[in-house]
Coordinates of C-alpha atoms in Angstrom, one line a residue:
Chain A
X591 CA 0.0 0.0 0.0
X592 CA 1.4 3.5 -0.9
X593 CA 0.8 6.5 1.2
X594 CA -2.3 7.6 -0.7
X595 CA -3.8 4.2 -0.4
X596 CA -3.0 4.2 3.3
X597 CA -4.7 7.6 3.7
X598 CA -7.8 6.1 2.1
X599 CA -7.8 3.4 4.7
X600 CA -7.5 5.9 7.5
X601 CA -10.3 8.0 6.1
X602 CA -12.6 4.9 6.2
X603 CA -11.6 4.5 9.9
X604 CA -11.3 8.0 11.3
X605 CA -13.5 10.1 8.9
X606 CA -12.1 12.7 6.5
X607 CA -8.4 13.2 7.0
X608 CA -8.1 15.3 3.9
X609 CA -7.2 18.8 5.3
X610 CA -3.7 20.2 6.0
X611 CA -4.4 20.1 9.6
X612 CA -7.0 18.7 12.1
X613 CA -9.3 21.1 13.9
X614 CA -10.5 20.4 17.5
X615 CA -12.9 23.0 18.7
X616 CA -11.1 26.2 17.6
X617 CA -7.7 24.6 17.8
X618 CA -5.7 23.7 14.7
X619 CA -3.1 20.9 15.0
X620 CA -0.7 19.3 12.5
X621 CA 2.3 17.0 12.6
X622 CA 4.9 15.9 10.2
X623 CA 8.0 13.7 10.2
X624 CA 11.1 14.4 8.1
X625 CA 14.2 12.3 7.5
X626 CA 17.8 13.1 6.4
X627 CA 17.7 10.8 3.4
X628 CA 14.4 12.0 2.0
X629 CA 14.2 15.6 3.2
X630 CA 17.5 17.2 4.0
X631 CA 19.9 16.8 1.0
X632 CA 23.7 16.8 1.8
X633 CA 24.6 20.4 2.6
X634 CA 21.4 21.4 4.4
X635 CA 22.6 23.0 7.7
X636 CA 20.9 22.1 11.0
X637 CA 19.7 25.7 11.2
X638 CA 17.9 25.2 7.8
X639 CA 16.6 21.9 8.8
X640 CA 15.2 23.2 12.1
X641 CA 13.6 26.1 10.2
X642 CA 12.2 23.9 7.5
X643 CA 10.8 21.1 9.7
X644 CA 9.0 23.5 11.9
X645 CA 8.0 25.8 8.9
X646 CA 6.3 22.8 7.2
X647 CA 4.0 22.3 10.1
X648 CA 3.4 26.1 10.5
X649 CA 2.5 26.1 6.9
X650 CA -0.3 23.6 7.5
X651 CA -1.7 25.8 10.1
X652 CA -1.5 28.7 7.7
X653 CA -3.3 26.5 5.1
X654 CA -6.4 26.3 7.5
X655 CA -6.3 30.1 7.9
X656 CA -5.2 29.7 11.5
X657 CA -3.2 31.9 13.7
X658 CA -0.1 30.0 14.7
X659 CA 0.4 29.6 18.5
X660 CA 3.3 27.3 19.0
X661 CA 5.4 24.5 17.7
X662 CA 7.3 21.6 19.2
X663 CA 9.9 19.2 17.5
X664 CA 11.3 15.8 18.4
X665 CA 14.9 15.6 17.3
X666 CA 16.5 12.1 16.7
X667 CA 20.0 11.8 15.7
X668 CA 22.8 9.2 16.1
X669 CA 24.6 11.6 18.5
X670 CA 23.9 15.0 20.0
X671 CA 26.4 17.5 18.8
X672 CA 26.1 20.8 20.7
X673 CA 26.5 23.1 17.8
X674 CA 24.1 21.1 15.6
X675 CA 21.5 21.0 18.2
X676 CA 21.7 24.7 19.0
X677 CA 21.6 25.5 15.3
X678 CA 18.5 23.3 14.8
X679 CA 16.8 24.9 17.8
X680 CA 17.6 28.5 16.6
X681 CA 16.3 27.7 13.1
X682 CA 13.1 26.3 14.7
X683 CA 12.8 29.4 17.0
X684 CA 13.5 31.9 14.2
X685 CA 10.8 30.5 11.9
X686 CA 8.3 30.6 14.9
X687 CA 9.3 34.2 15.6
X688 CA 8.7 35.0 12.0
X689 CA 5.1 34.1 12.2
X690 CA 4.4 35.1 15.8
X691 CA 4.4 31.7 17.3
X692 CA 6.3 30.2 20.2
X693 CA 8.9 27.5 19.9
X694 CA 8.4 25.4 23.0
X695 CA 11.0 22.7 22.7
X696 CA 10.3 19.0 22.3
X697 CA 12.0 15.6 22.7
X698 CA 15.5 14.3 22.1
X699 CA 16.1 10.9 21.0
X700 CA 18.9 8.6 19.8
X701 CA 18.3 7.2 16.3
X702 CA 20.6 6.1 13.6
X703 CA 19.1 8.4 11.0
X704 CA 18.6 12.3 11.7
X705 CA 14.9 12.5 11.9
X706 CA 12.6 15.3 13.0
X707 CA 8.9 15.1 14.0
X708 CA 7.2 18.6 14.3
X709 CA 3.9 19.5 15.4
X710 CA 2.5 23.0 15.2
X711 CA -0.8 24.5 16.5
X712 CA -2.8 27.4 16.3
X713 CA -6.4 28.8 16.5
X714 CA -9.1 29.6 14.2
X715 CA -12.8 30.3 14.5
X716 CA -13.5 29.5 10.8
X717 CA -11.1 26.9 9.3
X718 CA -10.7 27.1 5.5
X719 CA -10.9 23.6 4.1
X720 CA -10.0 22.0 0.9
X721 CA -13.7 21.7 0.1
X722 CA -15.7 24.9 -0.8
X723 CA -14.3 25.9 -4.2
X724 CA -17.1 26.8 -6.6
X725 CA -17.0 27.0 -10.5
X726 CA -16.4 30.6 -11.4
X727 CA -14.0 31.2 -8.4
X728 CA -10.4 32.2 -9.3
X729 CA -7.5 29.8 -8.3
X730 CA -4.7 31.7 -6.9
X731 CA -1.2 31.1 -5.4
X732 CA 0.8 33.0 -2.9
X733 CA 4.5 34.0 -3.6
X734 CA 6.4 32.0 -6.3
X735 CA 6.8 28.3 -7.0
X736 CA 9.9 26.2 -7.6
X737 CA 12.1 27.5 -4.7
X738 CA 12.7 24.0 -3.4
X739 CA 13.2 22.4 -6.8
X740 CA 15.9 25.2 -7.5
X741 CA 17.4 24.6 -4.0
X742 CA 17.6 20.8 -4.6
X743 CA 19.4 21.4 -7.9
X744 CA 22.0 23.6 -6.1
X745 CA 22.5 21.1 -3.3
X746 CA 23.1 18.4 -6.0
X747 CA 25.4 20.6 -8.0
X748 CA 27.5 21.3 -4.9
X749 CA 27.5 17.8 -3.9
X750 CA 28.5 16.4 -7.2
X751 CA 31.1 19.2 -7.6
X752 CA 32.6 18.2 -4.2
X753 CA 32.7 14.5 -5.3
X754 CA 34.2 15.1 -8.7
X755 CA 36.8 17.8 -8.4
X756 CA 38.3 17.9 -4.9
X757 CA 39.8 21.1 -3.7
X758 CA 40.4 23.6 -6.5
X759 CA 39.9 27.1 -5.0
X760 CA 37.3 28.3 -7.6
X761 CA 35.3 25.1 -7.2
X762 CA 35.2 25.6 -3.3
X763 CA 34.0 29.1 -3.5
X764 CA 31.3 28.2 -6.1
X765 CA 30.2 25.3 -4.1
X766 CA 29.9 27.4 -1.0
X767 CA 27.9 29.9 -2.9
X768 CA 25.5 27.2 -4.1
X769 CA 25.2 25.7 -0.6
X770 CA 24.4 29.1 0.9
X771 CA 21.8 29.9 -1.7
X772 CA 20.3 26.5 -1.6
X773 CA 19.9 26.8 2.2
X774 CA 18.3 30.2 1.8
X775 CA 15.8 28.9 -0.7
X776 CA 15.0 26.1 1.7
X777 CA 14.2 28.5 4.5
X778 CA 10.8 29.6 3.3
X779 CA 8.4 31.9 5.1
X780 CA 5.3 30.0 6.2
X781 CA 2.3 31.9 4.9
X782 CA 0.6 32.3 8.3
X783 CA -0.2 35.9 7.9
X784 CA -1.4 35.4 4.2
X785 CA -3.5 32.5 5.3
X786 CA -5.2 34.4 8.1
X787 CA -5.9 37.4 6.0
X788 CA -6.9 35.4 3.0
X789 CA -9.2 33.2 5.0
X790 CA -12.4 35.4 5.0
X791 CA -12.3 35.7 1.3
X792 CA -11.3 32.1 0.4
X793 CA -13.6 29.3 -0.5
X794 CA -11.0 26.6 -0.2
X795 CA -7.3 26.5 0.6
X796 CA -4.3 24.1 1.0
X797 CA -0.5 24.4 0.9
X798 CA 1.4 23.4 -2.2
X799 CA 3.8 21.1 -0.2
X800 CA 2.9 18.2 -2.7
X801 CA 3.3 20.4 -5.8
X802 CA 0.8 22.7 -7.7
X803 CA -0.5 19.9 -9.9
X804 CA -1.2 17.5 -7.1
X805 CA -2.7 20.2 -4.9
X806 CA -5.2 21.1 -7.8
X807 CA -6.2 17.4 -7.8
X808 CA -6.8 17.3 -4.1
X809 CA -8.8 20.6 -4.1
X810 CA -10.8 19.3 -7.0
X811 CA -11.5 16.0 -5.1
X812 CA -12.5 17.7 -1.9
X813 CA -14.4 20.5 -3.6
X814 CA -15.9 18.3 -6.4
X815 CA -14.9 20.7 -9.1
X816 CA -12.2 21.0 -11.9
X817 CA -9.6 23.7 -12.8
X818 CA -8.5 25.4 -16.0
X819 CA -5.0 26.9 -15.4
X820 CA -3.1 29.2 -17.6
X821 CA 0.5 28.3 -17.5
X822 CA 1.8 31.7 -18.5
X823 CA 0.3 33.1 -15.3
X824 CA 2.1 30.7 -13.0
X825 CA 4.5 32.6 -10.8
X826 CA 7.9 30.7 -11.3
X827 CA 10.6 31.8 -8.9
X828 CA 13.7 33.3 -10.5
X829 CA 15.9 30.8 -8.9
X830 CA 14.4 28.0 -11.0
X831 CA 15.9 29.7 -14.2
X832 CA 19.4 29.5 -12.7
X833 CA 19.4 25.7 -13.1
X834 CA 16.6 24.9 -15.5
X835 CA 17.8 24.7 -19.0
X836 CA 14.6 25.5 -20.7
X837 CA 11.4 27.4 -19.9
X838 CA 9.5 24.1 -20.2
X839 CA 11.7 22.4 -17.7
X840 CA 11.3 25.4 -15.4
X841 CA 7.4 25.3 -15.6
X842 CA 7.6 21.6 -15.0
X843 CA 9.6 22.0 -11.8
X844 CA 7.3 24.8 -10.7
X845 CA 4.1 22.8 -11.0
X846 CA 5.2 19.3 -10.1
X847 CA 8.2 19.5 -7.6
X848 CA 6.3 20.8 -4.6
X849 CA 7.8 21.4 -1.1
X850 CA 7.3 25.1 -1.7
X851 CA 4.7 25.7 1.1
X852 CA 2.9 28.4 -0.7
X853 CA -0.9 28.7 -0.4
X854 CA -3.2 27.4 -3.1
X855 CA -6.5 29.2 -2.7
X856 CA -9.8 29.6 -4.4
X857 CA -11.5 33.1 -4.2
X858 CA -14.7 34.3 -5.7
X859 CA -13.8 36.8 -8.5
X860 CA -15.6 39.6 -6.7
X861 CA -13.5 39.1 -3.7
X862 CA -10.1 39.1 -5.4
X863 CA -9.5 42.8 -5.0
X864 CA -10.2 42.8 -1.3
X865 CA -8.1 39.6 -0.8
X866 CA -5.2 41.2 -2.6
X867 CA -5.6 44.4 -0.5
X868 CA -5.8 42.2 2.7
X869 CA -2.5 40.3 2.3
X870 CA 1.1 41.6 2.0
X871 CA 2.2 38.6 0.0
X872 CA 2.0 38.5 -3.8
X873 CA -1.3 36.7 -4.7
X874 CA -1.5 35.5 -8.4
X875 CA -4.6 34.3 -10.0
X876 CA -3.5 31.4 -12.3
X877 CA -6.9 30.2 -13.6
X878 CA -10.4 29.4 -12.8
X879 CA -12.6 26.8 -11.0
X880 CA -14.6 24.8 -13.5
X881 CA -17.2 22.0 -13.2
X882 CA -14.7 19.2 -13.9
X883 CA -11.4 18.3 -15.4
X884 CA -8.1 19.7 -14.7
X885 CA -6.5 21.3 -17.6
X886 CA -3.5 23.6 -18.3
X887 CA -3.7 25.8 -21.5
X888 CA -6.7 23.6 -22.6
X889 CA -4.8 20.3 -22.3
X890 CA -5.3 17.8 -19.4
X891 CA -2.8 18.3 -16.7
X892 CA -1.5 15.0 -15.4
X893 CA -1.7 14.3 -11.6
X894 CA 2.1 14.3 -11.1
X895 CA 3.8 15.5 -7.9
X896 CA 5.8 14.9 -5.0
X897 CA 4.7 11.9 -2.9
X898 CA 6.3 12.6 0.5
X899 CA 8.7 9.8 1.5
Chain B
X644 CA 27.0 14.5 24.4
X645 CA 24.4 12.2 25.8
X646 CA 20.7 13.1 26.2
X647 CA 20.9 14.7 29.7
X648 CA 24.0 16.9 28.5
X649 CA 22.0 17.9 25.5
X650 CA 19.1 18.8 27.5
X651 CA 21.4 21.1 29.5
X652 CA 22.6 22.8 26.5
X653 CA 18.9 23.3 25.4
X654 CA 18.1 24.7 28.8
X655 CA 20.6 27.4 28.4
X656 CA 19.3 28.3 25.1
X657 CA 15.6 28.1 25.5
X658 CA 15.2 28.5 29.3
X659 CA 13.9 25.7 31.6
X660 CA 12.9 22.6 29.7
X661 CA 12.6 20.4 32.8
X662 CA 8.9 19.7 33.0
X663 CA 7.0 16.9 31.4
X664 CA 5.3 19.2 28.9
X665 CA 5.5 22.8 27.8
X666 CA 2.8 25.3 28.7
X667 CA 1.7 28.1 26.4
X668 CA -1.1 30.2 28.0
X669 CA -3.4 27.6 29.3
X670 CA -2.3 25.0 26.8
X671 CA -0.2 22.0 27.7
X672 CA 1.9 20.4 24.9
X673 CA 4.3 17.5 24.7
X674 CA 5.9 15.4 22.1
X675 CA 7.8 12.1 22.0
X676 CA 9.4 9.9 19.4
X677 CA 9.6 6.1 19.8
X678 CA 11.4 3.5 17.6
X679 CA 10.9 -0.2 17.0
X680 CA 14.5 -1.2 18.2
X681 CA 14.4 0.7 21.4
X682 CA 10.7 0.9 22.4
X683 CA 8.7 -1.9 20.9
X684 CA 10.2 -5.3 21.6
X685 CA 9.5 -8.1 19.2
X686 CA 5.9 -9.4 19.9
X687 CA 4.5 -5.8 20.5
X688 CA 1.4 -5.6 18.5
X689 CA 0.6 -2.5 16.4
X690 CA -2.5 -2.0 18.5
X691 CA -0.2 -1.8 21.7
X692 CA 2.3 0.4 19.9
X693 CA -0.4 3.0 19.0
X694 CA -1.8 2.8 22.4
X695 CA 1.5 3.1 24.2
X696 CA 3.0 5.9 21.9
X697 CA 0.0 8.1 22.2
X698 CA -0.3 7.1 25.9
X699 CA 3.2 8.2 26.7
X700 CA 2.3 11.8 25.5
X701 CA -0.9 11.8 27.3
X702 CA 1.0 10.8 30.4
X703 CA 3.0 13.9 30.1
X704 CA -0.2 16.0 30.0
X705 CA -1.3 14.2 33.1
X706 CA 2.0 15.0 34.9
X707 CA 1.2 18.7 34.5
X708 CA -2.3 18.2 36.0
X709 CA -3.8 19.0 32.6
X710 CA -7.2 17.9 31.0
X711 CA -6.2 16.0 27.8
X712 CA -7.8 17.5 24.7
X713 CA -6.3 15.6 21.7
X714 CA -3.4 13.7 20.3
X715 CA -1.7 13.2 16.9
X716 CA 0.8 10.8 15.6
X717 CA 3.2 10.6 12.8
X718 CA 3.5 7.0 11.7
X719 CA 6.6 6.0 9.8
X720 CA 7.3 2.4 8.4
X721 CA 9.0 0.7 5.5
X722 CA 5.6 -0.1 4.1
X723 CA 2.0 0.5 5.0
X724 CA 0.1 -2.6 5.8
X725 CA -3.5 -2.0 6.1
X726 CA -4.2 -4.3 9.2
X727 CA -1.1 -2.9 11.0
X728 CA -2.0 0.7 10.2
X729 CA -5.6 0.2 11.3
X730 CA -4.5 -1.6 14.5
X731 CA -2.2 1.2 15.3
X732 CA -4.8 3.8 14.8
X733 CA -7.4 1.9 16.9
X734 CA -4.8 1.6 19.8
X735 CA -4.2 5.3 19.6
X736 CA -8.0 6.1 19.5
X737 CA -8.7 3.7 22.4
X738 CA -6.2 5.3 24.7
X739 CA -7.4 8.8 23.8
X740 CA -11.1 7.6 24.6
X741 CA -10.0 6.2 27.9
X742 CA -8.9 9.6 29.0
X743 CA -11.5 11.8 27.2
X744 CA -9.2 13.0 24.5
X745 CA -9.8 13.0 20.8
X746 CA -7.4 11.2 18.4
X747 CA -7.1 13.5 15.5
X748 CA -4.8 11.6 13.2
X749 CA -1.4 12.6 11.9
X750 CA 1.2 12.0 9.2
X751 CA 2.2 8.9 7.2
X752 CA 5.8 8.6 6.2
X753 CA 8.1 6.0 4.6
X754 CA 11.0 5.0 6.8
X755 CA 13.2 2.1 7.1
X756 CA 12.5 1.5 10.9
X757 CA 9.0 1.6 12.4
X758 CA 9.0 4.9 14.1
X759 CA 6.2 6.9 15.8
X760 CA 6.2 10.6 16.9
X761 CA 3.2 11.6 19.0
X762 CA 2.0 14.8 20.3
X763 CA -0.6 15.3 23.0
X764 CA -2.1 18.5 24.2
X765 CA -4.4 19.6 27.0
X766 CA -5.5 22.5 29.0
X767 CA -4.8 23.6 32.5
X768 CA -5.3 26.8 34.6
X769 CA -2.7 25.9 37.1
X770 CA 0.0 23.5 35.8
X771 CA 1.8 21.4 38.4
X772 CA 5.5 21.5 37.9
X773 CA 8.6 19.6 39.1
X774 CA 9.5 22.4 41.4
X775 CA 7.4 23.1 44.5
X776 CA 8.1 20.1 46.8
X777 CA 8.7 21.2 50.3
X778 CA 10.4 19.3 53.2
X779 CA 7.7 17.6 55.2
X780 CA 5.6 16.8 52.2
X781 CA 4.8 13.2 51.4
X782 CA 6.0 11.6 48.3
X783 CA 3.5 9.4 46.7
X784 CA 3.0 7.3 43.5
X785 CA -0.1 6.2 41.7
X786 CA -0.9 2.7 40.8
X787 CA 2.0 0.1 40.8
X788 CA 5.5 0.1 39.5
X789 CA 7.3 -2.4 37.4
X790 CA 4.7 -3.3 34.8
X791 CA 6.8 -2.4 31.8
X792 CA 9.8 -4.2 33.3
X793 CA 7.6 -7.3 33.7
X794 CA 6.2 -6.8 30.2
X795 CA 9.8 -6.7 28.8
X796 CA 10.8 -9.9 30.5
X797 CA 7.7 -11.6 29.0
X798 CA 8.5 -10.3 25.6
X799 CA 12.0 -11.6 25.9
X800 CA 10.9 -15.0 27.2
X801 CA 8.5 -15.3 24.3
X802 CA 11.2 -14.4 21.8
X803 CA 13.9 -16.6 23.1
X804 CA 11.5 -19.5 23.4
X805 CA 10.6 -19.0 19.8
X806 CA 14.0 -18.9 18.6
X807 CA 15.2 -21.9 20.7
X808 CA 12.5 -24.5 20.5
X809 CA 10.6 -24.1 17.3
X810 CA 7.0 -25.5 17.2
X811 CA 6.3 -27.7 20.1
X812 CA 2.5 -27.3 20.9
X813 CA 3.0 -26.4 24.6
X814 CA 5.6 -23.9 23.9
X815 CA 3.5 -22.2 21.3
X816 CA 0.5 -21.7 23.7
X817 CA 2.8 -20.6 26.6
X818 CA 4.5 -18.2 24.3
X819 CA 1.2 -16.8 23.1
X820 CA 0.0 -16.3 26.7
X821 CA 3.4 -14.5 27.4
X822 CA 2.9 -12.2 24.5
X823 CA -0.8 -11.4 25.3
X824 CA 0.1 -10.7 28.8
X825 CA 3.1 -8.6 27.8
X826 CA 1.0 -6.5 25.3
X827 CA -1.6 -6.0 28.1
X828 CA 1.1 -4.8 30.6
X829 CA 2.4 -2.5 27.9
X830 CA -1.0 -0.8 27.5
X831 CA -1.1 1.4 30.5
X832 CA -3.8 3.8 31.5
X833 CA -2.4 7.4 31.2
X834 CA -3.2 9.0 34.6
X835 CA -5.0 12.0 33.3
X836 CA -7.7 11.8 35.6
X837 CA -5.5 11.2 38.6
X838 CA -3.2 14.2 37.5
X839 CA -6.3 16.5 37.3
X840 CA -7.7 15.5 40.5
X841 CA -4.4 15.4 42.5
X842 CA -3.3 18.7 41.0
X843 CA -5.1 21.0 43.6
X844 CA -3.3 19.1 46.4
X845 CA 0.1 18.6 44.8
X846 CA 3.2 20.7 45.4
X847 CA 5.2 18.9 42.6
X848 CA 4.5 16.2 40.1
X849 CA 6.0 14.3 37.2
X850 CA 5.5 10.9 35.6
X851 CA 7.7 7.9 36.3
X852 CA 8.7 7.2 32.6
X853 CA 12.4 7.4 33.6
X854 CA 12.0 5.2 36.5
X855 CA 11.2 6.0 40.2
X856 CA 14.9 6.7 41.2
X857 CA 15.6 9.1 38.4
X858 CA 12.2 10.7 38.9
X859 CA 13.2 11.5 42.5
X860 CA 16.5 12.9 41.3
X861 CA 14.7 15.1 38.9
X862 CA 12.1 16.3 41.3
X863 CA 14.9 16.9 43.9
X864 CA 16.9 19.0 41.4
X865 CA 13.8 21.1 40.3
X866 CA 12.4 21.6 43.9
X867 CA 15.9 21.9 45.7
X868 CA 15.1 19.1 48.2
X869 CA 15.8 15.6 49.1
X870 CA 13.7 12.4 49.6
X871 CA 13.6 9.7 52.2
X872 CA 11.9 6.6 50.8
X873 CA 10.8 3.4 52.6
X874 CA 11.3 0.5 50.2
X875 CA 8.6 -1.6 51.9
X876 CA 6.1 0.9 51.0
X877 CA 6.7 0.9 47.2
X878 CA 3.8 -0.6 45.4
X879 CA 5.4 -3.3 43.1
X880 CA 3.1 -4.7 40.5
X881 CA 2.3 -8.4 41.0
X882 CA 3.4 -9.0 37.4
X883 CA 7.0 -8.3 38.5
X884 CA 7.0 -11.4 40.7
X885 CA 6.1 -13.6 37.8
X886 CA 9.6 -13.2 36.4
X887 CA 11.7 -11.7 39.1
X888 CA 13.5 -14.4 41.1
X889 CA 14.0 -12.5 44.3
X890 CA 12.2 -9.7 46.1
X891 CA 15.4 -7.6 45.7
X892 CA 15.3 -8.2 41.9
X893 CA 11.7 -7.2 42.0
X894 CA 12.3 -4.0 43.9
X895 CA 15.2 -3.1 41.7
X896 CA 13.0 -3.4 38.6
X897 CA 10.2 -1.4 40.1
X898 CA 12.4 1.5 41.1
X899 CA 14.9 1.7 38.2
X900 CA 13.3 0.3 35.0
X901 CA 10.8 3.1 34.3
X902 CA 8.4 3.4 31.5
X903 CA 5.6 2.8 33.8
X904 CA 3.9 6.2 33.4
X905 CA 2.6 6.5 36.8
X906 CA 2.5 9.8 38.7
X907 CA 5.2 10.7 41.2
X908 CA 3.7 13.4 43.3
X909 CA 4.5 15.4 46.5
X910 CA 1.6 16.2 48.8
X911 CA 1.5 18.2 52.1
X912 CA 0.8 15.6 54.9
X913 CA -2.4 17.5 55.8
X914 CA -3.8 17.3 52.2
X915 CA -3.2 13.5 51.8
X916 CA -6.6 12.5 52.9
X917 CA -8.4 14.8 50.5
X918 CA -6.1 13.9 47.7
X919 CA -6.8 10.1 48.3
X920 CA -10.5 10.9 48.3
X921 CA -10.2 13.0 45.1
X922 CA -8.8 10.3 42.9
X923 CA -10.1 6.9 42.0
X924 CA -6.5 5.5 41.5
X925 CA -4.5 3.9 44.3
X926 CA -2.2 6.7 45.8
X927 CA 0.6 5.3 47.9
X928 CA 2.8 7.4 50.2
X929 CA 6.4 6.0 49.9
X930 CA 8.4 8.4 51.9
X931 CA 9.0 12.1 52.7
X932 CA 10.5 15.1 51.3
X933 CA 13.6 16.1 53.3
X934 CA 16.0 19.0 53.0
X935 CA 18.6 17.1 50.9
X936 CA 19.9 13.7 49.9
X937 CA 17.9 10.9 48.4
X938 CA 17.8 7.7 50.5
X939 CA 16.0 4.5 50.7
X940 CA 15.8 2.8 54.1
X941 CA 18.4 5.3 55.3
X942 CA 21.0 4.2 52.5
X943 CA 21.8 6.5 49.6
X944 CA 19.7 5.7 46.5
X945 CA 21.8 5.8 43.4
X946 CA 20.7 7.8 40.4
X947 CA 20.0 4.9 38.2
X948 CA 17.3 4.6 35.7
X949 CA 16.3 4.3 32.1
X950 CA 17.8 6.9 29.7
X951 CA 15.4 6.9 26.8
X952 CA 17.1 6.0 23.6

């Protein structure tokens, strides 16, 4: 059984598990587990890892339109190195600070692979779910897509340059620049503020952690609708063009790679102006909600994306 | 750096991290990560694993005197087997039901070792901390100690009998009985009700997950006090005597093995009667709070216990 089949089994048992976070009374709760081999490429600093792991959970709170209250992390590693541990905790604290949440610590645990489990919680009176999109609504995304895909390319380039060429001076400084930029791209801003300010205008919302294409499929399933997307409207991050060789490759990365933690949100056309005015983050309409079918530029858009390991 | 040294480093960075759970406004939050190799001996069913993992976090809420609201779990395994996953979720749900909390799902994740990260949260107006014990108070424990030590012995006996003797009929049924009993002992009742009803009477409280001896050291450090314990008063679970060969061995397991998730609580002598009347769980005074030094029957009690892997 793969992860999606397993989720379907759980849905039968527990009821709908489709949203980014669970809601209990006015509390939003969400948990994630990340591993070195699948989530932190070689060159990821522990500061970035702490930021990103906790940020991923804060993003789920954002996707429900919640105010972020606090986050915890369980940190498992083969050994506890003081500077690594402190860097992790500072990354976790800094991303919490950025969105007005409190980092309240967690658990330490010996484990052969560096593994982090994070939980974030927040509050909301009116959670925005994946269901609720109506034909005629606009489908929008916050920020830009492709940052994590670009980061991964840079991590890979730095790693292969290290393995191939040893210690030539120019290589070293190029490599360091790649790693610094990759880490920067990996430290995204969780869209908590945007989620909260867009919530009153939104009919459906989720984050783009599985990629835009898959997010559209998930929203379509929950809302029983379709989407018609215009590829030229998709806000591709500049960083993608640093490594993508063609515009087609750049677009492909922006819509399928995922892990960007932007918000994918449907908004009635009449509410778009007030939604844009309410948020300080770029909000880009990329298409419209239709009755059924998911298309880009009139062609079927395949359900491809990142299945989280 | 071992886990205790690492905790000291974190304490410098984040402020005191010594309690069983963090408190943010009136919210109590706690997280734990458990692994197959260190926490779930061969023979542990997934139902028991779900119960125990979520129960461990609920126990931390109990230790703060909190009402348990909800719990989430991130479930990582090499593959998702439908019956294992459902068993896990049912165990998690059942332990939540037992203490009036809601199990609200979590995250699924591919990982080479079965690993579970759980987070529980609850509410309290007046959290009970590890600091606050005063000389003259009584030190008490809920329930009985040694259940998990006894369970582990039974798991080991079943495992070695399977490896040694193959398929003789009597062995098989003995082994099954051992495994059933071990799983039962592993599924403890988190002391949420007891924690909540003892809280108004308690001066300090924690759970016994690291063993009684280490719990006393932790309470002593936080409260700047000592303890004088009477070994004959310690409530040893009957199951310990099934495998322990001598009374000394039984006592040793009860006080050092840990993982029992009972509450260790200090209560002013004058409040003991009302504390006992308030809770439905057995509450046993095992000694008194003194100015300093930790002794059992007048002899120094070493700081031995279970350091969680």
